[in-house]
XYZ file of C-alpha atoms in Angstrom:
317
model
C -0.014 0.153 -0.387
C 1.413 3.357 -0.900
C 1.570 6.085 1.947
C 0.103 9.341 1.211
C 2.866 12.447 1.953
C 0.543 13.352 5.248
C 1.218 9.489 6.638
C 4.888 9.872 5.782
C 5.123 13.505 7.275
C 3.093 12.016 10.571
C 4.965 8.776 10.947
C 8.345 8.699 12.766
C 11.356 7.101 11.092
C 13.782 5.522 13.567
C 17.346 5.173 12.670
C 19.786 3.204 14.636
C 23.028 4.630 14.549
C 25.382 2.357 16.418
C 26.954 1.016 13.095
C 26.871 4.003 10.961
C 29.717 6.725 10.289
C 28.738 10.375 10.675
C 28.698 10.715 6.806
C 26.199 7.678 6.663
C 23.891 9.032 9.208
C 23.889 12.598 8.036
C 22.988 11.010 4.553
C 20.157 8.949 5.896
C 18.803 11.851 7.762
C 18.816 14.047 4.740
C 17.153 11.367 2.590
C 14.343 10.921 5.049
C 13.775 15.020 5.347
C 14.027 15.018 1.276
C 11.047 12.186 1.460
C 8.600 14.296 3.354
C 9.473 12.820 6.865
C 9.250 15.172 9.555
C 9.783 13.483 12.895
C 12.898 11.423 12.931
C 14.464 9.644 16.005
C 18.018 8.329 16.373
C 18.834 5.810 18.684
C 22.480 5.028 19.819
C 24.115 8.146 19.004
C 28.006 7.804 19.436
C 29.715 10.971 19.131
C 28.434 11.647 15.655
C 29.337 15.059 14.035
C 27.405 17.795 11.981
C 23.940 16.286 12.404
C 21.648 18.527 11.164
C 23.962 20.934 9.089
C 23.236 19.218 5.676
C 19.270 19.829 6.409
C 19.404 23.506 7.395
C 18.011 25.094 4.327
C 15.779 21.959 3.264
C 13.656 20.692 6.394
C 10.270 22.358 6.708
C 9.240 24.338 9.741
C 8.364 21.950 12.900
C 10.584 19.355 11.842
C 11.875 17.302 15.115
C 14.733 15.228 15.135
C 15.496 13.294 18.625
C 18.807 12.311 19.135
C 19.428 9.348 22.065
C 23.031 8.962 23.078
C 26.193 11.229 23.231
C 26.196 13.731 20.370
C 29.248 14.960 18.937
C 30.367 18.340 17.675
C 28.697 20.664 15.761
C 24.950 19.902 16.165
C 22.622 21.961 14.577
C 24.814 24.222 13.101
C 23.298 26.929 10.618
C 19.629 25.714 11.863
C 16.944 28.086 11.035
C 13.648 26.147 11.660
C 14.385 22.385 12.887
C 13.655 21.142 16.558
C 16.568 19.047 17.903
C 15.993 17.191 21.303
C 19.091 15.348 22.857
C 18.687 12.850 25.638
C 22.317 12.877 26.550
C 25.590 15.071 26.462
C 26.644 17.005 23.542
C 30.295 18.048 22.294
C 31.739 21.340 21.136
C 30.002 24.012 18.817
C 26.377 23.407 19.204
C 23.917 25.676 17.423
C 26.545 27.631 15.747
C 25.231 30.443 13.790
C 21.612 29.312 14.603
C 18.636 31.583 13.195
C 15.878 29.944 14.222
C 14.367 26.994 15.662
C 14.715 25.136 19.069
C 17.786 22.944 20.416
C 16.827 21.109 23.694
C 19.662 18.980 25.437
C 18.690 16.993 28.525
C 22.395 16.889 29.757
C 25.411 18.774 29.360
C 27.182 20.659 26.554
C 30.892 21.148 26.057
C 32.831 24.245 24.817
C 31.701 27.029 22.477
C 27.798 26.335 22.673
C 25.442 28.871 20.733
C 28.459 30.829 19.320
C 26.730 33.560 17.045
C 23.366 32.296 17.994
C 21.162 34.761 16.137
C 17.648 33.345 16.634
C 15.731 30.494 17.978
C 16.102 29.176 21.624
C 18.933 26.835 23.105
C 17.802 25.233 26.300
C 20.491 22.955 28.305
C 19.263 21.219 31.542
C 22.887 20.756 32.421
C 26.193 22.936 32.183
C 28.067 24.408 29.536
C 31.815 24.578 28.998
C 34.070 27.188 28.099
C 33.177 30.386 25.478
C 29.424 29.502 25.776
C 27.362 32.184 24.026
C 30.124 34.385 22.566
C 29.397 36.352 19.400
C 25.682 36.105 20.314
C 23.663 38.695 18.147
C 20.341 39.922 17.128
C 18.523 41.799 14.567
C 15.190 43.899 14.853
C 13.008 41.666 16.671
C 14.712 38.489 16.265
C 16.248 37.800 19.587
C 17.897 34.744 20.658
C 17.477 32.941 24.114
C 20.163 30.588 25.645
C 18.978 29.285 28.967
C 21.392 27.084 30.576
C 20.303 25.271 34.064
C 23.282 24.533 35.129
C 26.682 26.639 35.268
C 29.348 27.764 32.605
C 32.825 27.749 32.640
C 35.312 30.675 31.554
C 34.429 33.357 29.000
C 30.878 33.097 28.996
C 29.413 35.546 26.565
C 32.505 36.852 25.082
C 32.052 39.625 22.442
C 28.522 39.117 22.769
C 26.384 41.495 20.982
C 22.777 40.701 21.406
C 20.168 38.285 22.992
C 19.809 36.737 26.223
C 21.813 34.304 28.265
C 20.324 32.819 31.725
C 22.460 30.593 33.879
C 20.062 29.169 36.509
C 21.865 27.316 38.817
C 19.615 24.409 39.232
C 21.957 21.840 39.436
C 22.705 20.479 43.021
C 26.176 21.853 44.391
C 27.627 18.365 44.628
C 27.346 18.245 40.636
C 29.516 21.315 40.243
C 32.188 22.945 42.286
C 31.298 26.617 40.877
C 28.413 28.133 39.160
C 30.628 30.338 36.575
C 33.910 30.669 35.513
C 35.827 33.873 34.904
C 36.155 36.540 32.245
C 32.418 36.977 31.830
C 31.054 39.165 29.139
C 34.806 40.215 27.974
C 34.427 42.620 25.151
C 30.490 42.745 25.617
C 29.116 45.042 23.358
C 25.176 44.355 23.296
C 22.851 41.693 24.601
C 22.012 40.771 28.165
C 23.019 37.894 30.844
C 21.302 36.928 33.656
C 22.971 34.868 36.373
C 21.169 33.343 39.279
C 23.740 34.410 41.966
C 25.664 37.019 43.285
C 28.844 37.375 41.174
C 32.158 38.657 42.368
C 33.114 41.595 39.866
C 36.531 40.075 39.411
C 34.957 37.448 37.325
C 33.589 39.852 34.825
C 35.696 41.187 31.865
C 39.368 40.907 31.539
C 41.277 42.594 33.766
C 44.552 44.592 32.983
C 47.503 43.194 35.090
C 47.641 44.760 38.703
C 51.300 46.266 37.958
C 50.171 48.175 34.978
C 47.251 49.757 37.147
C 49.229 50.327 40.135
C 51.784 52.189 37.742
C 49.122 54.097 36.053
C 47.909 55.223 39.367
C 51.342 56.303 40.707
C 51.572 58.434 37.463
C 48.158 60.015 38.190
C 49.948 60.926 41.900
C 52.762 62.501 40.004
C 50.602 64.489 37.618
C 48.438 65.668 40.827
C 45.282 64.385 39.586
C 44.996 61.626 42.513
C 46.045 62.525 45.987
C 48.677 60.325 47.879
C 46.359 59.246 50.646
C 43.649 57.633 48.237
C 46.480 56.243 46.468
C 48.000 54.349 49.357
C 44.558 53.401 50.398
C 43.675 51.571 47.068
C 47.396 49.880 47.181
C 46.709 48.695 50.616
C 43.370 47.134 49.820
C 45.083 45.331 46.702
C 41.783 45.394 44.783
C 42.525 47.010 41.117
C 39.115 46.123 39.649
C 37.106 48.320 37.439
C 34.207 48.522 39.718
C 36.228 49.047 43.025
C 38.110 51.859 41.489
C 34.949 53.488 40.298
C 34.028 53.522 44.096
C 37.204 54.893 45.386
C 38.613 57.084 42.942
C 37.497 60.654 42.658
C 35.753 61.469 39.080
C 38.664 62.907 37.516
C 41.143 60.131 38.397
C 38.595 57.569 37.400
C 37.931 59.093 34.230
C 41.562 58.607 33.410
C 41.498 55.016 34.607
C 38.107 54.373 32.344
C 40.274 55.664 29.246
C 43.140 53.616 29.937
C 40.912 50.303 30.251
C 39.080 51.319 26.800
C 42.280 51.602 25.246
C 43.914 48.379 26.633
C 40.691 46.267 26.544
C 37.163 47.107 26.310
C 35.290 49.123 29.030
C 33.671 46.658 31.361
C 29.926 46.260 31.419
C 27.088 47.678 33.673
C 26.571 45.015 36.638
C 23.371 44.974 39.143
C 22.278 42.361 41.698
C 18.410 42.517 41.712
C 15.127 40.890 40.790
C 13.780 41.354 37.231
C 12.105 44.468 36.774
C 8.561 44.592 35.243
C 9.895 44.777 31.576
C 12.070 41.934 31.907
C 9.447 39.497 33.865
C 7.183 40.444 31.061
C 9.998 39.271 28.364
C 11.332 36.388 29.928
C 8.463 34.894 31.862
C 7.296 32.959 28.719
C 10.992 31.557 28.035
C 11.524 30.573 31.506
C 7.718 28.950 31.624
C 8.750 26.924 28.391
C 12.065 26.088 29.775
C 10.523 24.394 33.050
C 7.725 22.686 31.098
C 10.139 21.328 28.240
C 12.275 19.544 31.314
C 9.137 18.519 33.237
C 10.294 20.609 36.141
C 8.261 21.511 39.294
C 6.042 24.617 38.784
C 7.374 25.815 41.908
C 10.937 26.192 40.072
C 9.324 28.563 37.744
C 7.947 31.015 40.619
C 11.577 30.828 42.117
C 12.974 31.641 38.980
C 10.776 34.720 38.598
C 11.279 35.621 42.119
C 15.218 35.382 42.448
C 17.665 38.130 42.518
C 20.156 37.850 39.457
C 23.433 39.242 38.677
C 22.398 41.315 35.729
C 25.116 41.988 33.129
C 24.700 44.444 30.228
C 26.056 47.451 28.417
C 23.421 50.002 29.854
C 24.335 51.996 32.885
């Protein structure tokens, strides 16, 4: 009996990847998509890479690919409309330059997740590695959302230019020694980062060497821009972070230090530790609700996430 296109679309194709190479698996997925299949499940994924890259421009809106196992590098790169669901962990470079669709990972992801993410949603139940969310961007009303249930390692949101990243810290403390790494938002020029914890300002941005800052402050004393008493107090505290200097220095001296930072690196972003404001809650409520439902978390978790305080990092003062 010949199946209709509607029957093919609604019927799930099941692929066993245990004896397939990366090339063969991607070729079979492409064949199924071209044949009209909209639901594909791949079992026994064993580090297969580049899944979904060859169908990015072909698969219709709403196509869903479910992957069971350990997924290799470069899943959902260039994705624009496909839903990927992973029951397991993922390798590096997840959802690179993704423009739409949705990626859901019921595990952890390694380095460079959501690089240059431009649209759609990436939901990770666990944690992510280094340089997650780097170079994220948005255009007009196409805003990407990258929600991390656990924590993130170093260089989160490096050179970020748009979109929203949330680090929720939902994993038990025994699963992870720290919520967040160092050098958060280095080179940030746009977008917003929400971390559900108070973060030490020393973890944010790239700090010039202490010796360089101390020498620069000393030169300000010589010029008469900074008084000796304030200089000695700062040296004694041994804290030369941008935000501490902003608190300690008189306006004229801090403006000189600010120019030094901008010339050597980039001006550190704005940091607040607070609850979500009305506009943020209006925007993020449906995103967090979708995240909680996706991973079948208790409704109480959703309420706690809305009511929590976050370290909010942005370019706005």
